[in-house]
Amino acid sequence: MIIIGSQAALASWDEDELPAAATMSTEIDICPMHDDDAETLADKLDGAIGELSRFHQTHGFYIQGVGRETALLAPGWTDRLVAVKVAGADSSTGWCLEIHDLCAAKLLANRAKDHAYVAAMIQESFVDPNVVWDRVAGTDTDARRIEAAQRWLLGPCRVWSATGRTARPPTYEPA
């Protein structure tokens, strides 16, 4: 399984280390990794432990099963996945998106909640906006979506630069 949503950050940091905007979601987006029919398995996850399920009522969070095409990701993302092993569990390994891939996917989704997440992660120095910029630019999607994500990213880049770190590009020229 691959965690592709905001909770993927928990593979790299403890909840108390992260900004509140990074841990406020009560859903965990999980994509089956090695299944010929990932959409069917995602639907089964939703039915068993998804929103409004007994699991959700009992534990206060739920699993959102998603397909492989849910997130727009830059080439090489599978090589950057972060492994998660739970102490005392069997030999299974879970996987989480690397934080820069996650932030690029969130910007390409272009939702207000995702902008808040990425802004907090940049402001608190959990991600480098230069790397996010490059991941957005390298994603195989339409140019308008990439341009919108990069245009939004200019604001956090200016904030990053104002703290003495170097963010590129200092200016943005649409294609």
Tab-separated table of N, CA and C in Angstrom:
chain	number	residue	atom	x	y	z
A	1	MET	N	0.841	-1.183	0.000
A	1	MET	CA	0.000	0.000	0.000
A	1	MET	C	0.886	1.246	0.000
A	2	ILE	N	0.388	2.266	-0.636
A	2	ILE	CA	1.090	3.554	-0.667
A	2	ILE	C	0.164	4.610	-0.077
A	3	ILE	N	0.654	5.333	0.907
A	3	ILE	CA	-0.089	6.483	1.418
A	3	ILE	C	0.295	7.672	0.547
A	4	ILE	N	-0.713	8.210	-0.142
A	4	ILE	CA	-0.418	9.286	-1.086
A	4	ILE	C	-0.965	10.636	-0.635
A	5	GLY	N	-1.654	10.674	0.492
A	5	GLY	CA	-2.211	11.924	0.978
A	5	GLY	C	-1.333	12.583	2.022
A	6	SER	N	-1.875	13.596	2.666
A	6	SER	CA	-1.116	14.420	3.605
A	6	SER	C	-0.483	13.630	4.743
A	7	GLN	N	-1.093	12.540	5.134
A	7	GLN	CA	-0.554	11.759	6.245
A	7	GLN	C	0.753	11.044	5.884
A	8	ALA	N	1.143	11.064	4.618
A	8	ALA	CA	2.421	10.474	4.214
A	8	ALA	C	3.594	11.128	4.942
A	9	ALA	N	3.423	12.364	5.372
A	9	ALA	CA	4.493	13.067	6.100
A	9	ALA	C	4.861	12.345	7.391
A	10	LEU	N	3.920	11.580	7.937
A	10	LEU	CA	4.173	10.884	9.199
A	10	LEU	C	5.177	9.752	9.050
A	11	ALA	N	5.550	9.409	7.841
A	11	ALA	CA	6.604	8.412	7.633
A	11	ALA	C	7.974	9.005	7.933
A	12	SER	N	8.070	10.322	7.855
A	12	SER	CA	9.360	10.996	8.044
A	12	SER	C	9.467	11.779	9.346
A	13	TRP	N	8.334	12.201	9.903
A	13	TRP	CA	8.337	12.995	11.124
A	13	TRP	C	7.220	12.538	12.047
A	14	ASP	N	7.412	12.751	13.338
A	14	ASP	CA	6.348	12.497	14.309
A	14	ASP	C	5.304	13.599	14.200
A	15	GLU	N	4.098	13.262	14.567
A	15	GLU	CA	2.990	14.211	14.467
A	15	GLU	C	3.277	15.516	15.206
A	16	ASP	N	3.891	15.440	16.382
A	16	ASP	CA	4.144	16.656	17.164
A	16	ASP	C	5.244	17.535	16.582
A	17	GLU	N	5.989	17.041	15.610
A	17	GLU	CA	7.026	17.841	14.951
A	17	GLU	C	6.450	18.662	13.790
A	18	LEU	N	5.357	18.211	13.230
A	18	LEU	CA	4.799	18.808	12.019
A	18	LEU	C	3.867	19.975	12.333
A	19	PRO	N	3.726	20.904	11.386
A	19	PRO	CA	2.760	21.987	11.579
A	19	PRO	C	1.337	21.416	11.624
A	20	ALA	N	0.451	22.080	12.325
A	20	ALA	CA	-0.928	21.608	12.472
A	20	ALA	C	-1.591	21.353	11.121
A	21	ALA	N	-1.310	22.196	10.135
A	21	ALA	CA	-1.926	22.034	8.810
A	21	ALA	C	-1.548	20.710	8.155
A	22	ALA	N	-0.476	20.106	8.619
A	22	ALA	CA	-0.018	18.850	8.020
A	22	ALA	C	-0.634	17.615	8.662
A	23	THR	N	-1.304	17.788	9.789
A	23	THR	CA	-1.821	16.610	10.496
A	23	THR	C	-3.306	16.700	10.813
A	24	MET	N	-3.993	17.679	10.294
A	24	MET	CA	-5.388	17.886	10.671
A	24	MET	C	-6.376	16.963	9.961
A	25	SER	N	-5.992	16.337	8.894
A	25	SER	CA	-6.902	15.484	8.146
A	25	SER	C	-7.241	14.228	8.938
A	26	THR	N	-8.485	13.805	8.847
A	26	THR	CA	-8.906	12.557	9.490
A	26	THR	C	-8.978	11.417	8.485
A	27	GLU	N	-8.540	11.670	7.271
A	27	GLU	CA	-8.537	10.597	6.275
A	27	GLU	C	-7.107	10.260	5.886
A	28	ILE	N	-6.922	9.011	5.543
A	28	ILE	CA	-5.632	8.542	5.047
A	28	ILE	C	-5.881	7.994	3.651
A	29	ASP	N	-5.303	8.630	2.647
A	29	ASP	CA	-5.459	8.195	1.255
A	29	ASP	C	-4.484	7.070	0.976
A	30	ILE	N	-5.028	5.890	0.688
A	30	ILE	CA	-4.198	4.716	0.457
A	30	ILE	C	-4.470	4.157	-0.930
A	31	CYS	N	-3.385	3.895	-1.639
A	31	CYS	CA	-3.451	3.316	-2.977
A	31	CYS	C	-2.840	1.915	-2.929
A	32	PRO	N	-3.601	0.894	-3.335
A	32	PRO	CA	-3.013	-0.446	-3.429
A	32	PRO	C	-1.868	-0.423	-4.433
A	33	MET	N	-0.742	-0.998	-4.080
A	33	MET	CA	0.456	-0.919	-4.901
A	33	MET	C	0.566	-2.055	-5.916
A	34	HIS	N	0.363	-3.268	-5.478
A	34	HIS	CA	0.582	-4.430	-6.342
A	34	HIS	C	-0.709	-5.200	-6.559
A	35	ASP	N	-1.621	-4.577	-7.221
A	35	ASP	CA	-2.900	-5.222	-7.486
A	35	ASP	C	-3.265	-4.927	-8.928
A	36	ASP	N	-3.639	-5.961	-9.657
A	36	ASP	CA	-3.995	-5.769	-11.065
A	36	ASP	C	-5.214	-4.877	-11.217
A	37	ASP	N	-6.085	-4.915	-10.246
A	37	ASP	CA	-7.296	-4.113	-10.300
A	37	ASP	C	-7.346	-3.209	-9.072
A	38	ALA	N	-6.444	-2.246	-9.034
A	38	ALA	CA	-6.293	-1.381	-7.859
A	38	ALA	C	-7.574	-0.629	-7.527
A	39	GLU	N	-8.348	-0.280	-8.527
A	39	GLU	CA	-9.582	0.462	-8.265
A	39	GLU	C	-10.568	-0.403	-7.473
A	40	THR	N	-10.650	-1.679	-7.771
A	40	THR	CA	-11.551	-2.562	-7.037
A	40	THR	C	-11.116	-2.690	-5.588
A	41	LEU	N	-9.827	-2.872	-5.356
A	41	LEU	CA	-9.324	-2.966	-3.997
A	41	LEU	C	-9.527	-1.646	-3.259
A	42	ALA	N	-9.346	-0.540	-3.936
A	42	ALA	CA	-9.586	0.772	-3.325
A	42	ALA	C	-11.045	0.878	-2.890
A	43	ASP	N	-11.959	0.431	-3.727
A	43	ASP	CA	-13.383	0.440	-3.372
A	43	ASP	C	-13.658	-0.444	-2.157
A	44	LYS	N	-12.995	-1.588	-2.066
A	44	LYS	CA	-13.172	-2.478	-0.919
A	44	LYS	C	-12.673	-1.807	0.364
A	45	LEU	N	-11.551	-1.103	0.264
A	45	LEU	CA	-11.036	-0.368	1.425
A	45	LEU	C	-12.060	0.665	1.891
A	46	ASP	N	-12.616	1.414	0.948
A	46	ASP	CA	-13.622	2.419	1.280
A	46	ASP	C	-14.800	1.786	2.015
A	47	GLY	N	-15.267	0.656	1.504
A	47	GLY	CA	-16.431	0.009	2.098
A	47	GLY	C	-16.165	-0.523	3.494
A	48	ALA	N	-14.985	-1.048	3.720
A	48	ALA	CA	-14.682	-1.681	5.007
A	48	ALA	C	-14.239	-0.696	6.083
A	49	ILE	N	-13.380	0.246	5.711
A	49	ILE	CA	-12.800	1.140	6.728
A	49	ILE	C	-12.823	2.603	6.282
A	50	GLY	N	-13.736	2.925	5.381
A	50	GLY	CA	-13.840	4.273	4.853
A	50	GLY	C	-14.687	5.209	5.710
A	51	GLU	N	-14.961	6.363	5.143
A	51	GLU	CA	-15.725	7.387	5.846
A	51	GLU	C	-17.083	6.848	6.281
A	52	LEU	N	-17.455	7.165	7.510
A	52	LEU	CA	-18.720	6.778	8.141
A	52	LEU	C	-18.832	5.277	8.452
A	53	SER	N	-17.752	4.539	8.284
A	53	SER	CA	-17.752	3.117	8.625
A	53	SER	C	-17.662	2.946	10.143
A	54	ARG	N	-17.855	1.746	10.617
A	54	ARG	CA	-17.683	1.448	12.044
A	54	ARG	C	-16.236	1.761	12.463
A	55	PHE	N	-15.283	1.436	11.590
A	55	PHE	CA	-13.873	1.734	11.853
A	55	PHE	C	-13.702	3.234	12.108
A	56	HIS	N	-14.276	4.068	11.256
A	56	HIS	CA	-14.191	5.520	11.387
A	56	HIS	C	-14.802	5.970	12.709
A	57	GLN	N	-15.969	5.448	13.034
A	57	GLN	CA	-16.638	5.821	14.277
A	57	GLN	C	-15.827	5.400	15.499
A	58	THR	N	-15.166	4.261	15.416
A	58	THR	CA	-14.401	3.735	16.537
A	58	THR	C	-13.077	4.463	16.729
A	59	HIS	N	-12.366	4.729	15.632
A	59	HIS	CA	-10.998	5.239	15.729
A	59	HIS	C	-10.842	6.736	15.435
A	60	GLY	N	-11.851	7.371	14.878
A	60	GLY	CA	-11.781	8.803	14.628
A	60	GLY	C	-11.053	9.192	13.354
A	61	PHE	N	-10.660	8.217	12.550
A	61	PHE	CA	-10.076	8.480	11.240
A	61	PHE	C	-10.545	7.374	10.307
A	62	TYR	N	-10.349	7.582	9.034
A	62	TYR	CA	-10.788	6.577	8.072
A	62	TYR	C	-9.814	6.485	6.913
A	63	ILE	N	-9.963	5.405	6.171
A	63	ILE	CA	-9.130	5.151	5.002
A	63	ILE	C	-9.923	5.495	3.745
A	64	GLN	N	-9.322	6.267	2.883
A	64	GLN	CA	-9.900	6.575	1.576
A	64	GLN	C	-9.106	5.768	0.558
A	65	GLY	N	-9.714	4.737	0.003
A	65	GLY	CA	-9.048	3.964	-1.036
A	65	GLY	C	-9.011	4.767	-2.316
A	66	VAL	N	-7.862	4.867	-2.931
A	66	VAL	CA	-7.713	5.639	-4.168
A	66	VAL	C	-6.962	4.810	-5.204
A	67	GLY	N	-7.141	5.150	-6.445
A	67	GLY	CA	-6.456	4.460	-7.532
A	67	GLY	C	-5.103	5.070	-7.841
A	68	ARG	N	-4.383	4.413	-8.702
A	68	ARG	CA	-3.020	4.846	-9.045
A	68	ARG	C	-2.976	6.188	-9.770
A	69	GLU	N	-4.065	6.557	-10.384
A	69	GLU	CA	-4.085	7.806	-11.159
A	69	GLU	C	-4.567	8.997	-10.341
A	70	THR	N	-4.775	8.816	-9.047
A	70	THR	CA	-5.307	9.891	-8.210
A	70	THR	C	-4.361	11.083	-8.139
A	71	ALA	N	-3.096	10.831	-7.923
A	71	ALA	CA	-2.119	11.910	-7.780
A	71	ALA	C	-1.277	12.041	-9.039
A	72	LEU	N	-1.004	13.272	-9.430
A	72	LEU	CA	-0.089	13.540	-10.535
A	72	LEU	C	1.313	13.598	-9.948
A	73	LEU	N	2.188	12.712	-10.402
A	73	LEU	CA	3.510	12.582	-9.796
A	73	LEU	C	4.620	12.678	-10.828
A	74	ALA	N	5.739	13.251	-10.406
A	74	ALA	CA	6.898	13.435	-11.281
A	74	ALA	C	7.607	12.101	-11.508
A	75	PRO	N	8.279	11.967	-12.632
A	75	PRO	CA	9.034	10.739	-12.905
A	75	PRO	C	9.988	10.409	-11.760
A	76	GLY	N	10.117	9.127	-11.483
A	76	GLY	CA	11.019	8.665	-10.440
A	76	GLY	C	10.401	8.614	-9.056
A	77	TRP	N	9.113	8.935	-8.932
A	77	TRP	CA	8.492	8.993	-7.616
A	77	TRP	C	8.545	7.653	-6.894
A	78	THR	N	8.460	6.551	-7.619
A	78	THR	CA	8.484	5.248	-6.940
A	78	THR	C	9.856	4.980	-6.314
A	79	ASP	N	10.908	5.551	-6.901
A	79	ASP	CA	12.252	5.384	-6.343
A	79	ASP	C	12.456	6.216	-5.071
A	80	ARG	N	11.579	7.196	-4.860
A	80	ARG	CA	11.712	8.081	-3.705
A	80	ARG	C	10.735	7.745	-2.568
A	81	LEU	N	9.937	6.702	-2.734
A	81	LEU	CA	8.989	6.331	-1.684
A	81	LEU	C	9.714	6.095	-0.362
A	82	VAL	N	9.042	6.418	0.730
A	82	VAL	CA	9.601	6.242	2.069
A	82	VAL	C	8.977	4.990	2.676
A	83	ALA	N	9.818	4.039	3.072
A	83	ALA	CA	9.346	2.779	3.651
A	83	ALA	C	8.900	2.990	5.092
A	84	VAL	N	7.834	2.274	5.466
A	84	VAL	CA	7.328	2.323	6.828
A	84	VAL	C	7.135	0.893	7.316
A	85	LYS	N	7.797	0.576	8.401
A	85	LYS	CA	7.625	-0.725	9.049
A	85	LYS	C	7.148	-0.468	10.468
A	86	VAL	N	6.174	-1.252	10.889
A	86	VAL	CA	5.629	-1.103	12.225
A	86	VAL	C	6.271	-2.138	13.136
A	87	ALA	N	6.796	-1.684	14.258
A	87	ALA	CA	7.428	-2.598	15.215
A	87	ALA	C	6.414	-3.649	15.658
A	88	GLY	N	6.850	-4.889	15.644
A	88	GLY	CA	5.989	-5.983	16.071
A	88	GLY	C	5.075	-6.520	14.993
A	89	ALA	N	5.019	-5.865	13.844
A	89	ALA	CA	4.167	-6.335	12.750
A	89	ALA	C	4.932	-7.371	11.937
A	90	ASP	N	4.241	-8.010	11.037
A	90	ASP	CA	4.911	-8.987	10.175
A	90	ASP	C	5.925	-8.287	9.284
A	91	SER	N	6.411	-8.965	8.298
A	91	SER	CA	7.464	-8.405	7.448
A	91	SER	C	6.942	-7.455	6.373
A	92	SER	N	5.682	-7.086	6.448
A	92	SER	CA	5.108	-6.190	5.446
A	92	SER	C	5.705	-4.793	5.551
A	93	THR	N	5.793	-4.135	4.411
A	93	THR	CA	6.285	-2.766	4.358
A	93	THR	C	5.210	-1.904	3.733
A	94	GLY	N	4.922	-0.792	4.369
A	94	GLY	CA	4.050	0.210	3.784
A	94	GLY	C	4.927	1.265	3.138
A	95	TRP	N	4.345	2.036	2.266
A	95	TRP	CA	5.108	3.059	1.555
A	95	TRP	C	4.365	4.376	1.617
A	96	CYS	N	5.117	5.452	1.686
A	96	CYS	CA	4.541	6.799	1.692
A	96	CYS	C	5.257	7.643	0.641
A	97	LEU	N	4.495	8.562	0.049
A	97	LEU	CA	5.125	9.493	-0.888
A	97	LEU	C	6.193	10.304	-0.167
A	98	GLU	N	7.274	10.551	-0.850
A	98	GLU	CA	8.313	11.454	-0.356
A	98	GLU	C	7.681	12.847	-0.307
A	99	ILE	N	8.049	13.644	0.670
A	99	ILE	CA	7.348	14.886	0.966
A	99	ILE	C	7.331	15.884	-0.196
A	100	HIS	N	8.390	15.974	-0.983
A	100	HIS	CA	8.392	16.911	-2.115
A	100	HIS	C	7.454	16.423	-3.224
A	101	ASP	N	7.405	15.104	-3.431
A	101	ASP	CA	6.448	14.551	-4.398
A	101	ASP	C	5.024	14.819	-3.937
A	102	LEU	N	4.782	14.630	-2.644
A	102	LEU	CA	3.457	14.885	-2.084
A	102	LEU	C	3.049	16.338	-2.292
A	103	CYS	N	3.946	17.259	-1.976
A	103	CYS	CA	3.623	18.685	-2.111
A	103	CYS	C	3.399	19.073	-3.574
A	104	ALA	N	4.185	18.526	-4.478
A	104	ALA	CA	3.972	18.813	-5.906
A	104	ALA	C	2.600	18.299	-6.348
A	105	ALA	N	2.239	17.087	-5.927
A	105	ALA	CA	0.926	16.535	-6.285
A	105	ALA	C	-0.197	17.388	-5.712
A	106	LYS	N	-0.022	17.872	-4.499
A	106	LYS	CA	-1.039	18.718	-3.888
A	106	LYS	C	-1.194	20.035	-4.665
A	107	LEU	N	-0.084	20.624	-5.093
A	107	LEU	CA	-0.191	21.865	-5.869
A	107	LEU	C	-0.861	21.626	-7.210
A	108	LEU	N	-0.587	20.494	-7.817
A	108	LEU	CA	-1.217	20.185	-9.099
A	108	LEU	C	-2.707	19.883	-8.933
A	109	ALA	N	-3.130	19.438	-7.751
A	109	ALA	CA	-4.556	19.236	-7.485
A	109	ALA	C	-5.271	20.575	-7.346
A	110	ASN	N	-4.525	21.614	-6.928
A	110	ASN	CA	-5.007	22.998	-6.912
A	110	ASN	C	-6.254	23.202	-6.049
A	111	ARG	N	-6.197	22.712	-4.800
A	111	ARG	CA	-7.291	22.912	-3.850
A	111	ARG	C	-6.779	23.779	-2.706
A	112	ALA	N	-7.654	24.580	-2.121
A	112	ALA	CA	-7.272	25.490	-1.038
A	112	ALA	C	-6.637	24.731	0.128
A	113	LYS	N	-7.207	23.594	0.515
A	113	LYS	CA	-6.649	22.842	1.647
A	113	LYS	C	-5.236	22.355	1.336
A	114	ASP	N	-4.971	22.037	0.067
A	114	ASP	CA	-3.632	21.591	-0.316
A	114	ASP	C	-2.647	22.750	-0.332
A	115	HIS	N	-3.107	23.925	-0.732
A	115	HIS	CA	-2.248	25.110	-0.694
A	115	HIS	C	-1.836	25.409	0.748
A	116	ALA	N	-2.779	25.299	1.675
A	116	ALA	CA	-2.468	25.551	3.086
A	116	ALA	C	-1.433	24.545	3.594
A	117	TYR	N	-1.582	23.302	3.195
A	117	TYR	CA	-0.645	22.247	3.601
A	117	TYR	C	0.764	22.559	3.092
A	118	VAL	N	0.870	22.846	1.801
A	118	VAL	CA	2.184	23.096	1.202
A	118	VAL	C	2.803	24.368	1.778
A	119	ALA	N	2.010	25.406	1.962
A	119	ALA	CA	2.534	26.649	2.537
A	119	ALA	C	3.123	26.392	3.924
A	120	ALA	N	2.427	25.627	4.747
A	120	ALA	CA	2.930	25.325	6.090
A	120	ALA	C	4.213	24.505	6.030
A	121	MET	N	4.275	23.557	5.122
A	121	MET	CA	5.461	22.704	5.020
A	121	MET	C	6.678	23.505	4.546
A	122	ILE	N	6.445	24.481	3.665
A	122	ILE	CA	7.547	25.343	3.214
A	122	ILE	C	7.942	26.310	4.325
A	123	GLN	N	6.948	26.958	4.932
A	123	GLN	CA	7.220	27.951	5.976
A	123	GLN	C	8.006	27.335	7.131
A	124	GLU	N	7.698	26.099	7.478
A	124	GLU	CA	8.374	25.439	8.596
A	124	GLU	C	9.620	24.657	8.154
A	125	SER	N	10.022	24.835	6.898
A	125	SER	CA	11.245	24.246	6.329
A	125	SER	C	11.251	22.716	6.275
A	126	PHE	N	10.083	22.119	6.120
A	126	PHE	CA	10.025	20.673	5.917
A	126	PHE	C	10.250	20.322	4.451
A	127	VAL	N	9.982	21.289	3.572
A	127	VAL	CA	10.232	21.079	2.150
A	127	VAL	C	10.968	22.277	1.578
A	128	ASP	N	11.701	22.025	0.536
A	128	ASP	CA	12.429	23.043	-0.197
A	128	ASP	C	11.579	23.400	-1.421
A	129	PRO	N	11.138	24.648	-1.550
A	129	PRO	CA	10.290	25.008	-2.684
A	129	PRO	C	10.972	24.808	-4.037
A	130	ASN	N	12.294	24.842	-4.059
A	130	ASN	CA	13.012	24.596	-5.310
A	130	ASN	C	12.787	23.171	-5.794
A	131	VAL	N	12.808	22.225	-4.872
A	131	VAL	CA	12.584	20.822	-5.238
A	131	VAL	C	11.131	20.627	-5.658
A	132	VAL	N	10.201	21.252	-4.925
A	132	VAL	CA	8.784	21.148	-5.296
A	132	VAL	C	8.583	21.729	-6.696
A	133	TRP	N	9.198	22.874	-6.956
A	133	TRP	CA	9.109	23.510	-8.276
A	133	TRP	C	9.545	22.536	-9.374
A	134	ASP	N	10.702	21.897	-9.156
A	134	ASP	CA	11.229	20.962	-10.157
A	134	ASP	C	10.318	19.755	-10.342
A	135	ARG	N	9.739	19.261	-9.253
A	135	ARG	CA	8.836	18.107	-9.359
A	135	ARG	C	7.566	18.489	-10.116
A	136	VAL	N	7.041	19.674	-9.834
A	136	VAL	CA	5.865	20.152	-10.576
A	136	VAL	C	6.208	20.249	-12.053
A	137	ALA	N	7.341	20.871	-12.362
A	137	ALA	CA	7.751	21.077	-13.763
A	137	ALA	C	7.945	19.762	-14.501
A	138	GLY	N	8.375	18.727	-13.802
A	138	GLY	CA	8.656	17.451	-14.447
A	138	GLY	C	7.461	16.527	-14.597
A	139	THR	N	6.314	16.936	-14.079
A	139	THR	CA	5.133	16.081	-14.119
A	139	THR	C	4.516	16.074	-15.503
A	140	ASP	N	4.082	14.922	-15.928
A	140	ASP	CA	3.467	14.757	-17.244
A	140	ASP	C	1.979	15.099	-17.157
A	141	THR	N	1.696	16.381	-17.267
A	141	THR	CA	0.316	16.855	-17.264
A	141	THR	C	0.254	18.105	-18.126
A	142	ASP	N	-0.928	18.673	-18.262
A	142	ASP	CA	-1.053	19.815	-19.163
A	142	ASP	C	-0.342	21.049	-18.603
A	143	ALA	N	0.136	21.872	-19.510
A	143	ALA	CA	0.944	23.044	-19.170
A	143	ALA	C	0.186	24.024	-18.285
A	144	ARG	N	-1.130	24.159	-18.469
A	144	ARG	CA	-1.906	25.099	-17.642
A	144	ARG	C	-1.888	24.700	-16.176
A	145	ARG	N	-1.980	23.407	-15.916
A	145	ARG	CA	-1.961	22.928	-14.529
A	145	ARG	C	-0.590	23.191	-13.899
A	146	ILE	N	0.455	22.918	-14.651
A	146	ILE	CA	1.816	23.165	-14.161
A	146	ILE	C	2.016	24.659	-13.904
A	147	GLU	N	1.588	25.485	-14.842
A	147	GLU	CA	1.739	26.931	-14.697
A	147	GLU	C	0.985	27.452	-13.480
A	148	ALA	N	-0.220	26.961	-13.240
A	148	ALA	CA	-0.997	27.399	-12.077
A	148	ALA	C	-0.278	27.024	-10.776
A	149	ALA	N	0.272	25.824	-10.723
A	149	ALA	CA	0.996	25.384	-9.525
A	149	ALA	C	2.244	26.232	-9.313
A	150	GLN	N	2.970	26.499	-10.365
A	150	GLN	CA	4.183	27.307	-10.236
A	150	GLN	C	3.857	28.755	-9.880
A	151	ARG	N	2.787	29.272	-10.440
A	151	ARG	CA	2.387	30.649	-10.119
A	151	ARG	C	2.064	30.744	-8.615
A	152	TRP	N	1.345	29.739	-8.090
A	152	TRP	CA	1.041	29.737	-6.658
A	152	TRP	C	2.330	29.626	-5.838
A	153	LEU	N	3.251	28.818	-6.292
A	153	LEU	CA	4.484	28.558	-5.565
A	153	LEU	C	5.374	29.793	-5.451
A	154	LEU	N	5.160	30.781	-6.287
A	154	LEU	CA	5.961	32.006	-6.215
A	154	LEU	C	5.862	32.694	-4.859
A	155	GLY	N	4.680	32.723	-4.265
A	155	GLY	CA	4.504	33.361	-2.958
A	155	GLY	C	5.379	32.707	-1.895
A	156	PRO	N	5.257	31.402	-1.699
A	156	PRO	CA	6.137	30.744	-0.723
A	156	PRO	C	7.616	30.862	-1.078
A	157	CYS	N	7.952	30.927	-2.357
A	157	CYS	CA	9.356	31.111	-2.747
A	157	CYS	C	9.861	32.462	-2.263
A	158	ARG	N	9.025	33.494	-2.350
A	158	ARG	CA	9.420	34.826	-1.875
A	158	ARG	C	9.625	34.806	-0.360
A	159	VAL	N	8.729	34.113	0.350
A	159	VAL	CA	8.865	34.001	1.807
A	159	VAL	C	10.150	33.260	2.141
A	160	TRP	N	10.413	32.185	1.438
A	160	TRP	CA	11.628	31.386	1.642
A	160	TRP	C	12.854	32.271	1.431
A	161	SER	N	12.864	33.037	0.342
A	161	SER	CA	13.997	33.916	0.041
A	161	SER	C	14.163	35.006	1.090
A	162	ALA	N	13.062	35.502	1.631
A	162	ALA	CA	13.116	36.566	2.632
A	162	ALA	C	13.789	36.102	3.925
A	163	THR	N	13.852	34.806	4.137
A	163	THR	CA	14.492	34.279	5.343
A	163	THR	C	15.978	34.008	5.116
A	164	GLY	N	16.480	34.420	3.941
A	164	GLY	CA	17.900	34.266	3.665
A	164	GLY	C	18.255	33.019	2.885
A	165	ARG	N	17.256	32.205	2.571
A	165	ARG	CA	17.512	31.017	1.761
A	165	ARG	C	17.263	31.376	0.310
A	166	THR	N	17.827	30.622	-0.585
A	166	THR	CA	17.680	30.914	-2.006
A	166	THR	C	16.549	30.087	-2.597
A	167	ALA	N	15.602	30.789	-3.170
A	167	ALA	CA	14.515	30.119	-3.886
A	167	ALA	C	14.554	30.577	-5.321
A	168	ARG	N	14.414	29.649	-6.205
A	168	ARG	CA	14.311	30.011	-7.600
A	168	ARG	C	12.965	29.563	-8.097
A	169	PRO	N	12.454	30.089	-9.070
A	169	PRO	CA	12.991	31.263	-9.759
A	169	PRO	C	12.571	32.519	-9.016
A	170	PRO	N	13.421	33.539	-9.022
A	170	PRO	CA	13.041	34.776	-8.357
A	170	PRO	C	11.891	35.475	-9.066
A	171	THR	N	11.775	35.275	-10.348
A	171	THR	CA	10.653	35.796	-11.111
A	171	THR	C	10.085	34.664	-11.953
A	172	TYR	N	8.884	34.841	-12.400
A	172	TYR	CA	8.224	33.788	-13.165
A	172	TYR	C	7.771	34.358	-14.505
A	173	GLU	N	8.159	33.699	-15.543
A	173	GLU	CA	7.758	34.094	-16.903
A	173	GLU	C	6.928	32.965	-17.480
A	174	PRO	N	5.612	33.170	-17.638
A	174	PRO	CA	4.788	32.121	-18.242
A	174	PRO	C	5.268	31.781	-19.638
A	175	ALA	N	5.108	30.530	-20.010
A	175	ALA	CA	5.553	30.077	-21.352
A	175	ALA	C	4.687	30.665	-22.441
